[in-house]
CSV table of C-alpha atoms and ligand atoms in Angstrom, one decimal:
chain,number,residue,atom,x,y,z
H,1,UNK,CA,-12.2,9.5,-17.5
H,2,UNK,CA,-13.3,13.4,-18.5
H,3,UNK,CA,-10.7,15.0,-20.1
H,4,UNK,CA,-9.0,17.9,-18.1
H,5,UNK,CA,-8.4,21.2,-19.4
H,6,UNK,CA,-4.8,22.9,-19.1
H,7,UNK,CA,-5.6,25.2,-16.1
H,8,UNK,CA,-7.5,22.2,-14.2
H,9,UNK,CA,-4.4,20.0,-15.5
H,10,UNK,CA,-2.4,21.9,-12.9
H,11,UNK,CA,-3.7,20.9,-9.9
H,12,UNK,CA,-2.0,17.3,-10.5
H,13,UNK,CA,1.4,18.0,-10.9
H,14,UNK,CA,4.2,16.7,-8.1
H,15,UNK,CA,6.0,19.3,-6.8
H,16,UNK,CA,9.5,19.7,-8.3
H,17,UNK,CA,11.9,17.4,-6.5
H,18,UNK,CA,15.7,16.0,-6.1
H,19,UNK,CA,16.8,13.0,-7.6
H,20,UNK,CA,18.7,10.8,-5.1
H,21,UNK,CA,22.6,10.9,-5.3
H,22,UNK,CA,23.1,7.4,-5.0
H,23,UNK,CA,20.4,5.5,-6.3
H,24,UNK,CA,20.1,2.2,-3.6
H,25,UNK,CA,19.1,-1.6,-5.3
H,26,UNK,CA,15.6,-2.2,-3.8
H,27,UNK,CA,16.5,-5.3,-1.4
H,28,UNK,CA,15.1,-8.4,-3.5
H,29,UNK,CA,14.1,-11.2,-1.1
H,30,UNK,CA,14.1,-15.0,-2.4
H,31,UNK,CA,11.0,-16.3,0.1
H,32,UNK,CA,12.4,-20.2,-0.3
H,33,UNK,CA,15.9,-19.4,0.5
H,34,UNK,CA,16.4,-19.7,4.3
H,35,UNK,CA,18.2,-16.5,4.4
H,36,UNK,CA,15.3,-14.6,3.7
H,37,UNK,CA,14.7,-13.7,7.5
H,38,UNK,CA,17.6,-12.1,7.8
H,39,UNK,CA,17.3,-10.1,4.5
H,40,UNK,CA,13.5,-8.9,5.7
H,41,UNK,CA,14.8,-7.6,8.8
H,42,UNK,CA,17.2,-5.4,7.6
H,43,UNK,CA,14.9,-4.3,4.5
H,44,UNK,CA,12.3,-3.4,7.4
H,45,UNK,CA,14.8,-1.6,9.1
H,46,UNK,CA,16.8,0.3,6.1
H,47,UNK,CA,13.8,1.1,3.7
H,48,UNK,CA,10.7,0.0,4.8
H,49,UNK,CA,10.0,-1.4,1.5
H,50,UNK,CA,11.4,-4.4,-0.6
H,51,UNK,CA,10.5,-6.8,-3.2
H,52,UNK,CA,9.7,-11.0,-3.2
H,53,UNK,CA,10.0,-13.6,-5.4
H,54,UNK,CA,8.9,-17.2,-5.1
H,55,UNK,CA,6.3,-16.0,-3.1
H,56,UNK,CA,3.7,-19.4,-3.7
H,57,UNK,CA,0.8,-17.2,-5.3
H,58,UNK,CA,-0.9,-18.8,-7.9
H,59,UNK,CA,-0.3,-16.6,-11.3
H,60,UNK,CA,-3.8,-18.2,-12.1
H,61,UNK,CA,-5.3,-16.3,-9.2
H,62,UNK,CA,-3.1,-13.0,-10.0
H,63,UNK,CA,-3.9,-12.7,-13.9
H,64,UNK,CA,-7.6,-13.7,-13.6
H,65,UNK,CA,-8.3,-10.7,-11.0
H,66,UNK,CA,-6.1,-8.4,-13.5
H,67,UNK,CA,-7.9,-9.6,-16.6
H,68,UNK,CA,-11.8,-8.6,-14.2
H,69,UNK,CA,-9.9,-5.5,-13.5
H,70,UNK,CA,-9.2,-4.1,-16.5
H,71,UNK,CA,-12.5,-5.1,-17.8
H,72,UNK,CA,-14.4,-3.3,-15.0
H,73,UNK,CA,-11.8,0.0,-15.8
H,74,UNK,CA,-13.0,-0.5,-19.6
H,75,UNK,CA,-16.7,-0.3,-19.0
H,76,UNK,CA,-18.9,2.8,-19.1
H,77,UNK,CA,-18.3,5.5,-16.6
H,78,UNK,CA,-22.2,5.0,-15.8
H,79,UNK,CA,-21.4,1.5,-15.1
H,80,UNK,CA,-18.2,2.3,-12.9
H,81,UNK,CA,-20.4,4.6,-11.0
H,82,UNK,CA,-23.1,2.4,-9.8
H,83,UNK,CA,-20.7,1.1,-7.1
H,84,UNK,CA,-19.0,4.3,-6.0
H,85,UNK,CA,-18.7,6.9,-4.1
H,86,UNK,CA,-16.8,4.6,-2.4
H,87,UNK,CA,-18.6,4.8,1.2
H,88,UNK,CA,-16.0,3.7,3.1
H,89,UNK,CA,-16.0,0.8,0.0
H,90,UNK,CA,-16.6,1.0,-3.9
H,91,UNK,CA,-15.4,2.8,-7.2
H,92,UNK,CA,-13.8,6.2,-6.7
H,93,UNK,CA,-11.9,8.5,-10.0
H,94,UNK,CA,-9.5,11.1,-9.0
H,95,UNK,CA,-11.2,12.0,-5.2
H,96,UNK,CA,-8.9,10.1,-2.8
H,97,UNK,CA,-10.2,9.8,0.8
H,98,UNK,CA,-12.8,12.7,1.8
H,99,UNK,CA,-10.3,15.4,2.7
H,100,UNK,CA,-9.4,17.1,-1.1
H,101,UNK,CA,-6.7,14.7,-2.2
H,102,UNK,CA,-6.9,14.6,-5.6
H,103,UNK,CA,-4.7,11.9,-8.2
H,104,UNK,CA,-5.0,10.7,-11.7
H,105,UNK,CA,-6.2,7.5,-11.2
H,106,UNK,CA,-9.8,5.2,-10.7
H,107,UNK,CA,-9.6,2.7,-8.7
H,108,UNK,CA,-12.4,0.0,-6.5
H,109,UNK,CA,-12.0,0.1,-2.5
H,110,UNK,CA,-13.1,-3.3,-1.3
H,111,UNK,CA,-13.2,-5.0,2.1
H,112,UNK,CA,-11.0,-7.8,2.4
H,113,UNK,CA,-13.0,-10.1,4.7
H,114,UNK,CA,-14.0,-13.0,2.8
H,115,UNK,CA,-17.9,-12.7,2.7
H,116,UNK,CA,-17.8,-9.0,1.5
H,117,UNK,CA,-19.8,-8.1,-1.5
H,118,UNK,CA,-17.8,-7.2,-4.6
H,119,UNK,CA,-19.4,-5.9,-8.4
H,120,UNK,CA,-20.2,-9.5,-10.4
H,121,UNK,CA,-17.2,-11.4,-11.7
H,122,UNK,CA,-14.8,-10.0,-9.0
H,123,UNK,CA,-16.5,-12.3,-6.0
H,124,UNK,CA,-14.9,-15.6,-6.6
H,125,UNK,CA,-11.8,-14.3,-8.1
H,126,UNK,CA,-10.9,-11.1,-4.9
H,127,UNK,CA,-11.0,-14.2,-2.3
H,128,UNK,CA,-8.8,-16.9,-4.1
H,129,UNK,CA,-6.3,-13.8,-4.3
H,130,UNK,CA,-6.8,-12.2,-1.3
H,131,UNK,CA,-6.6,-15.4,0.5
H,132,UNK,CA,-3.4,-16.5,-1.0
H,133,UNK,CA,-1.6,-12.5,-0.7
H,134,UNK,CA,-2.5,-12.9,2.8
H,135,UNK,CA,-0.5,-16.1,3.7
H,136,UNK,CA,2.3,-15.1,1.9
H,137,UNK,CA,1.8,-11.6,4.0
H,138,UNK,CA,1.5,-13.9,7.4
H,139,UNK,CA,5.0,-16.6,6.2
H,140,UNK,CA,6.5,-12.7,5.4
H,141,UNK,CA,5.7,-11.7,9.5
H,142,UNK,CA,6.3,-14.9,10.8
H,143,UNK,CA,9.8,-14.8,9.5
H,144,UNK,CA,10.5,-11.4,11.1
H,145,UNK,CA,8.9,-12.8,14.1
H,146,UNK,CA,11.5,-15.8,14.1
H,147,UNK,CA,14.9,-13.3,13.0
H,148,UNK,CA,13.7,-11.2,15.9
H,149,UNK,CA,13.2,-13.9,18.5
H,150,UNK,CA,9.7,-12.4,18.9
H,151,UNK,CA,7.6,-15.2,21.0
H,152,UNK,CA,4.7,-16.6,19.3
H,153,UNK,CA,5.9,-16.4,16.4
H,154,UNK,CA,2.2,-15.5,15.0
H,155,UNK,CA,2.9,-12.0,17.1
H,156,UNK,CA,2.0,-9.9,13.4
H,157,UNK,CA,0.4,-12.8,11.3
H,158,UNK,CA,-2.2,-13.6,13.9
H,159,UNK,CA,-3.4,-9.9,13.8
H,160,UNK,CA,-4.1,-10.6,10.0
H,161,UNK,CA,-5.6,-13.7,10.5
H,162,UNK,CA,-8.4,-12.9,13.0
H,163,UNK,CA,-12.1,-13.0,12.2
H,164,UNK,CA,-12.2,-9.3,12.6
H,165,UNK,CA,-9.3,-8.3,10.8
H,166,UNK,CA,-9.5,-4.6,9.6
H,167,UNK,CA,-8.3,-5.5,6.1
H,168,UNK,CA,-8.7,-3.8,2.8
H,169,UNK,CA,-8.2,-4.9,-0.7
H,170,UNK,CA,-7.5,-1.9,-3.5
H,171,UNK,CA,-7.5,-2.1,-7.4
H,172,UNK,CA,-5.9,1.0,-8.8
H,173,UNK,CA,-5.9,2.2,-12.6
H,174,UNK,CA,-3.5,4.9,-13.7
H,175,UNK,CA,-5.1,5.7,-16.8
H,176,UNK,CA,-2.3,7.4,-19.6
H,177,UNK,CA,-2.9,11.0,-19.3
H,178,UNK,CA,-2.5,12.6,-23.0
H,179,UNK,CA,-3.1,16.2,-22.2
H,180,UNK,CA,0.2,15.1,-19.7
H,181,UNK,CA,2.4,13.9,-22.5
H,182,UNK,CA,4.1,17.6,-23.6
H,183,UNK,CA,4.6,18.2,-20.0
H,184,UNK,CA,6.7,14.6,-19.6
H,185,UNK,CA,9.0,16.0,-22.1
H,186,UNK,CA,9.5,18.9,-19.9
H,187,UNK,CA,10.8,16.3,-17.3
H,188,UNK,CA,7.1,17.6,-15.3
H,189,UNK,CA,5.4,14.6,-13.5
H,190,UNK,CA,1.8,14.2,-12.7
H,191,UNK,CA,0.1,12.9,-9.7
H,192,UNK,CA,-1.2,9.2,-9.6
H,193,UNK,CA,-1.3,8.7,-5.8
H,194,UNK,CA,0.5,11.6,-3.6
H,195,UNK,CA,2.8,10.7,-1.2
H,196,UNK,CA,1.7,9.1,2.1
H,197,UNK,CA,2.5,6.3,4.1
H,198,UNK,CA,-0.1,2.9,4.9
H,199,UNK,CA,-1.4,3.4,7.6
H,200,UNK,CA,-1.8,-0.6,8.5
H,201,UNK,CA,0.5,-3.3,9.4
H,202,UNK,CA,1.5,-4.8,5.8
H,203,UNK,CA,0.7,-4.0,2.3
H,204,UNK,CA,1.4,-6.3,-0.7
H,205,UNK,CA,1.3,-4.7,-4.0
H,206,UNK,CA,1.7,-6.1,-7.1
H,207,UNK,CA,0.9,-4.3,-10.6
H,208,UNK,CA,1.5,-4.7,-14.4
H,209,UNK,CA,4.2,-3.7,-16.0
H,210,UNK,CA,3.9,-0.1,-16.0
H,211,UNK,CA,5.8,2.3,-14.2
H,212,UNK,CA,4.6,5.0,-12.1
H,213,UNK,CA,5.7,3.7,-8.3
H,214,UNK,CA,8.3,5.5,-6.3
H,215,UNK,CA,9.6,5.7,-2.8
H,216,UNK,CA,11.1,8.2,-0.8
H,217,UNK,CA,14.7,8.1,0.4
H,218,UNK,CA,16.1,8.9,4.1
H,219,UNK,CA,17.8,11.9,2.1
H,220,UNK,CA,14.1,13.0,1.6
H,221,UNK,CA,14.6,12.2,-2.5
H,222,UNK,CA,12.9,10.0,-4.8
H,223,UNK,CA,13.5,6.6,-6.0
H,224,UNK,CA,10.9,5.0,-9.1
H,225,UNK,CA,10.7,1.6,-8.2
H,226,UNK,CA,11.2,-0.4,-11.6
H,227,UNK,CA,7.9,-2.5,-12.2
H,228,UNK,CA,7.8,-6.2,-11.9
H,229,UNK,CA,4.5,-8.1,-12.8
H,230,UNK,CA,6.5,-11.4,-11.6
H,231,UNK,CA,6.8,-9.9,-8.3
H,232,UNK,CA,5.2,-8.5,-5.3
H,233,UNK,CA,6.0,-5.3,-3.3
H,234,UNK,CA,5.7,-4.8,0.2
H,235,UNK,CA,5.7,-1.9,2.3
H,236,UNK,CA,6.0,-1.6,6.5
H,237,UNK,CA,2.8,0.4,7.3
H,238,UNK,CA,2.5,2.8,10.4
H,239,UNK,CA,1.0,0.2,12.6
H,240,UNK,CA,4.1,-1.9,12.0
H,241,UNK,CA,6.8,0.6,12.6
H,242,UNK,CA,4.6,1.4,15.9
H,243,UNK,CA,5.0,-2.9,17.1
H,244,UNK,CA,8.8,-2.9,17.1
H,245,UNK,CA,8.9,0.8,18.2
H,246,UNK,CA,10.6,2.8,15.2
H,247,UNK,CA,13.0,-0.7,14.4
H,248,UNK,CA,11.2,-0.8,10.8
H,249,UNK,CA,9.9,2.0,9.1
H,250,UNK,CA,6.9,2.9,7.4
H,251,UNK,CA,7.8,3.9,4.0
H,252,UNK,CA,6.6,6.7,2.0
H,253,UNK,CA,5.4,6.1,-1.4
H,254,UNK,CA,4.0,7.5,-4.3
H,255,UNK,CA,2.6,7.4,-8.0
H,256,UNK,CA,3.3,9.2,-10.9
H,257,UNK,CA,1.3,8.6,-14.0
H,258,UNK,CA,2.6,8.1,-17.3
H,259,UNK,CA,1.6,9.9,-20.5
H,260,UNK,CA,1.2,6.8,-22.4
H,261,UNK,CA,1.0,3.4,-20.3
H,262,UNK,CA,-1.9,2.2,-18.0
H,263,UNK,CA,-0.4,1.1,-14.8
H,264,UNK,CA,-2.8,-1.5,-12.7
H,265,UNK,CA,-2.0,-2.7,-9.1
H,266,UNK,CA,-3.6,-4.4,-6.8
H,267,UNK,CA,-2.8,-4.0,-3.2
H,268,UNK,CA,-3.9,-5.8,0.1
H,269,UNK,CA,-3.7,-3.7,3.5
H,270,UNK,CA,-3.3,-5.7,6.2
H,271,UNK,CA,-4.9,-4.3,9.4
H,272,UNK,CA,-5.5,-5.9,12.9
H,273,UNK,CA,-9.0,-5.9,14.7
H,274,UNK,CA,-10.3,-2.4,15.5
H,275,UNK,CA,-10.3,-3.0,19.3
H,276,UNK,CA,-7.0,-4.1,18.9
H,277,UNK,CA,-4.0,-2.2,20.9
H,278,UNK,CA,-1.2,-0.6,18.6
H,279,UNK,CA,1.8,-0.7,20.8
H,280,UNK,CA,5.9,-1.5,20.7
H,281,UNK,CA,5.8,-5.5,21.7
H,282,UNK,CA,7.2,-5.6,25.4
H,283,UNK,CA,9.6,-8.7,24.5
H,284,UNK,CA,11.3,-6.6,21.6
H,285,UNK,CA,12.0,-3.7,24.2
H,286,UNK,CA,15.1,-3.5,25.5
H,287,UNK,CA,16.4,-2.5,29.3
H,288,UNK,CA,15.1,1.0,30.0
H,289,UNK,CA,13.8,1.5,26.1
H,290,UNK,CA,10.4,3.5,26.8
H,291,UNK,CA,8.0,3.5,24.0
H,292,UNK,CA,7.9,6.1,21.7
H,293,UNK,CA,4.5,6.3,20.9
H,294,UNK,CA,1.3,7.0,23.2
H,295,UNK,CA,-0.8,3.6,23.5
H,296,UNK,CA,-3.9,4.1,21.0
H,297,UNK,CA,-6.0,1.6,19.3
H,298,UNK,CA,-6.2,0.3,15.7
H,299,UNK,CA,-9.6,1.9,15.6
H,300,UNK,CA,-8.3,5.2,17.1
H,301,UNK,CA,-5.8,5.6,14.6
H,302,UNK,CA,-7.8,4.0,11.6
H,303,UNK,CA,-10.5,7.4,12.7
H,304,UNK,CA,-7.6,10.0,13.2
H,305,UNK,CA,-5.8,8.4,9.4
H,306,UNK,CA,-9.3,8.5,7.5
H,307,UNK,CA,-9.6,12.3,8.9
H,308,UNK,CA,-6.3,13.4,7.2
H,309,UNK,CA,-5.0,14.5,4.1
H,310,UNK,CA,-2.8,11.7,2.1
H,311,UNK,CA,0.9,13.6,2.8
H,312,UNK,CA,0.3,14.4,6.5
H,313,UNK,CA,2.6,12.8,9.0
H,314,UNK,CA,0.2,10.8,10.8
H,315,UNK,CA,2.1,9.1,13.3
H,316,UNK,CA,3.1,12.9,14.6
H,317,UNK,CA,0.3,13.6,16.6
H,318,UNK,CA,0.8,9.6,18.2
H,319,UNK,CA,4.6,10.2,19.0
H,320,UNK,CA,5.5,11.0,22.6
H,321,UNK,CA,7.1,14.4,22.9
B,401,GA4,C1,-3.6,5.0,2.2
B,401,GA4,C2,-3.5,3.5,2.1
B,401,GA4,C3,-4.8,2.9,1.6
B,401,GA4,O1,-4.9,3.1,0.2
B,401,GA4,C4,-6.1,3.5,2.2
B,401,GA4,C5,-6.1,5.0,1.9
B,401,GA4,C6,-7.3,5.8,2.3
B,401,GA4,C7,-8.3,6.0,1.2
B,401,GA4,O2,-8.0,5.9,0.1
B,401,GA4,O3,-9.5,6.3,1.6
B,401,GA4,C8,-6.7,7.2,2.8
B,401,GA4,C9,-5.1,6.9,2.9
B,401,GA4,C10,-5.0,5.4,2.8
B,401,GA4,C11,-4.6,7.5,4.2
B,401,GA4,C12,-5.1,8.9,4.6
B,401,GA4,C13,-6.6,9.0,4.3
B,401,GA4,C14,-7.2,7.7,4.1
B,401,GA4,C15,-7.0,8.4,1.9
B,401,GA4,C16,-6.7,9.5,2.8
B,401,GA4,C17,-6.6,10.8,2.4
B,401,GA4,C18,-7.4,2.7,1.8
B,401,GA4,C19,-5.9,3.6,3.7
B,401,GA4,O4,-6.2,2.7,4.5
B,401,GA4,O5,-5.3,4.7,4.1
């Protein structure tokens, strides 16, 4: 990464913020325990975000695609380059998206479909994770699917699980910033990610263990999210919050750098087919409950999300008035 100078430096600081007055657990959700419905319901419902253990992915699968990760981040900028700009897919360094968000981080965009060409050494290793995040991400729907009486009970998962799937698959590195490090003192944070919501169904994160990822609070304050490598995160994206009709909500989220730690996560989006309708299922609504959202497709909002900045509200211009 080129080293910034102090004026430049500026551009990637958060803007000064509350810290939440009660600071919530982050609901922790035991996938063997039959309970775990229940639980993931109201975690949809309350934050929009929780965390799972005994998920059934293979640390095998997770710590050979972390060891290819930080070997790619380690190699030449030259090298890095020869698969970026990422176009929609590839290596990208502090751009984010094409509309002037800027963060401190690297990071590879990939497809998730399973014959989708990767740089050498990720090919095998992407699909024996991707493969695996996605049926714990299907067993996570299904589950909320059952708690909510939702008939099939593949409603979500099957959206995932379709040929044409619009999934993506992320690497992120946070690289320590040094030029950062007097400004930490100062209680100043710096920009990893800026705040936005996913704009897809489901997204499972899971990264070393290095701090940096924090979600926002009803109260509009936020909350760091202690790292876990054991563990994966998952957030409700937009799509999501749009099937059940505002029951779940898509969290915002964030990440801050660190002056001294590298922080690397991998997260999968999971996004239906791009023909596919994004609307409120008709067996969760309830008597005269009208839909709050105008009917749109995944491709129609996948356009509209890829044309906005990473903080904009993008379900606003979707919402009925
Ligand atoms: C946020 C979630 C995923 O990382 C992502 C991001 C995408 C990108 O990095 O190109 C976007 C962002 C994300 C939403 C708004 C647009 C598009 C950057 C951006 C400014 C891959 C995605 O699907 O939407």
């Amino acid at each position: 990464m080129v080293a910034l100078s102090k004026p430049l430096i500026e551009q990637f600081f958060v803007k000064p913020n509350t810290s939440p007055l009660i600071i919530p657990d982050i609901p922790l959700i035991d996938l063997s325990k039959p309970e775990s419905k229940h639980h993931l319901v109201k975690a949809c419902q309350d934050f929009g975000f929780f965390k799972v253990v005994n998920h059934g992915v293979d640390s095998k699968f997770i710590n050979k695609l972390e060891s290819e990760a930080v070997k790619f981040f380690a190699s030449p900028l030259s090298v890095k380059e020869k698969f970026g700009p990422p176009n929609p897919f590839g290596y990208g360094n502090k751009i984010i998206g094409r509309n002037g968000d800027i963060g401190w981080v690297e990071y590879l965009l990939l497809n998730a479909k399973p014959e989708s060409e990767y740089p050498e050494n990720f090919q095998g290793v992407v699909n024996d994770y991707v493969t695996s995040v996605k049926m714990m991400a299907c067993e996570i729907l299904e589950l909320l699917a059952d708690e909510m009486k939702l008939q099939p009970r593949d409603v979500f998962s099957k959206l995932l699980m379709d040929e044409q799937s619009d999934s993506l698959f992320r690497v992120n590195h946070y690289p320590p910033c040094p030029e950062f490090q007097e400004n930490e003192k100062s209680g100043r944070k710096l920009v990893g990610f800026g705040e936005h919501t996913d704009p897809q169904i489901i997204s499972i994160l899971r990264s070393n263990n290095t701090s940096g990822l924090e979600i926002s609070l009803r109260d509009g304050s936020w909350m760091s999210v202690p790292p876990d490598s054991e563990s994966f995160f998952i957030n409700v994206g937009d799509s999501l919050q749009v099937m059940t009709n505002g029951r779940f909500k898509s969290v915002k989220h964030r990440v801050v750098t660190n002056g001294t730690k590298s922080r690397v996560s991998m997260i999968y989006f999971g996004g239906p087919p791009l023909s596919e309708k994004i609307a409120p299922l008709p067996s969760l609504m309830q008597g005269e409950e009208d839909s709050l959202y105008k009917e749109f497709t995944w491709f129609e909002y996948k356009r509209s999300a890829f044309n906005s900045r990473l903080s904009d509200n993008r379900l606003g211009s979707f919402e009925k008035i």
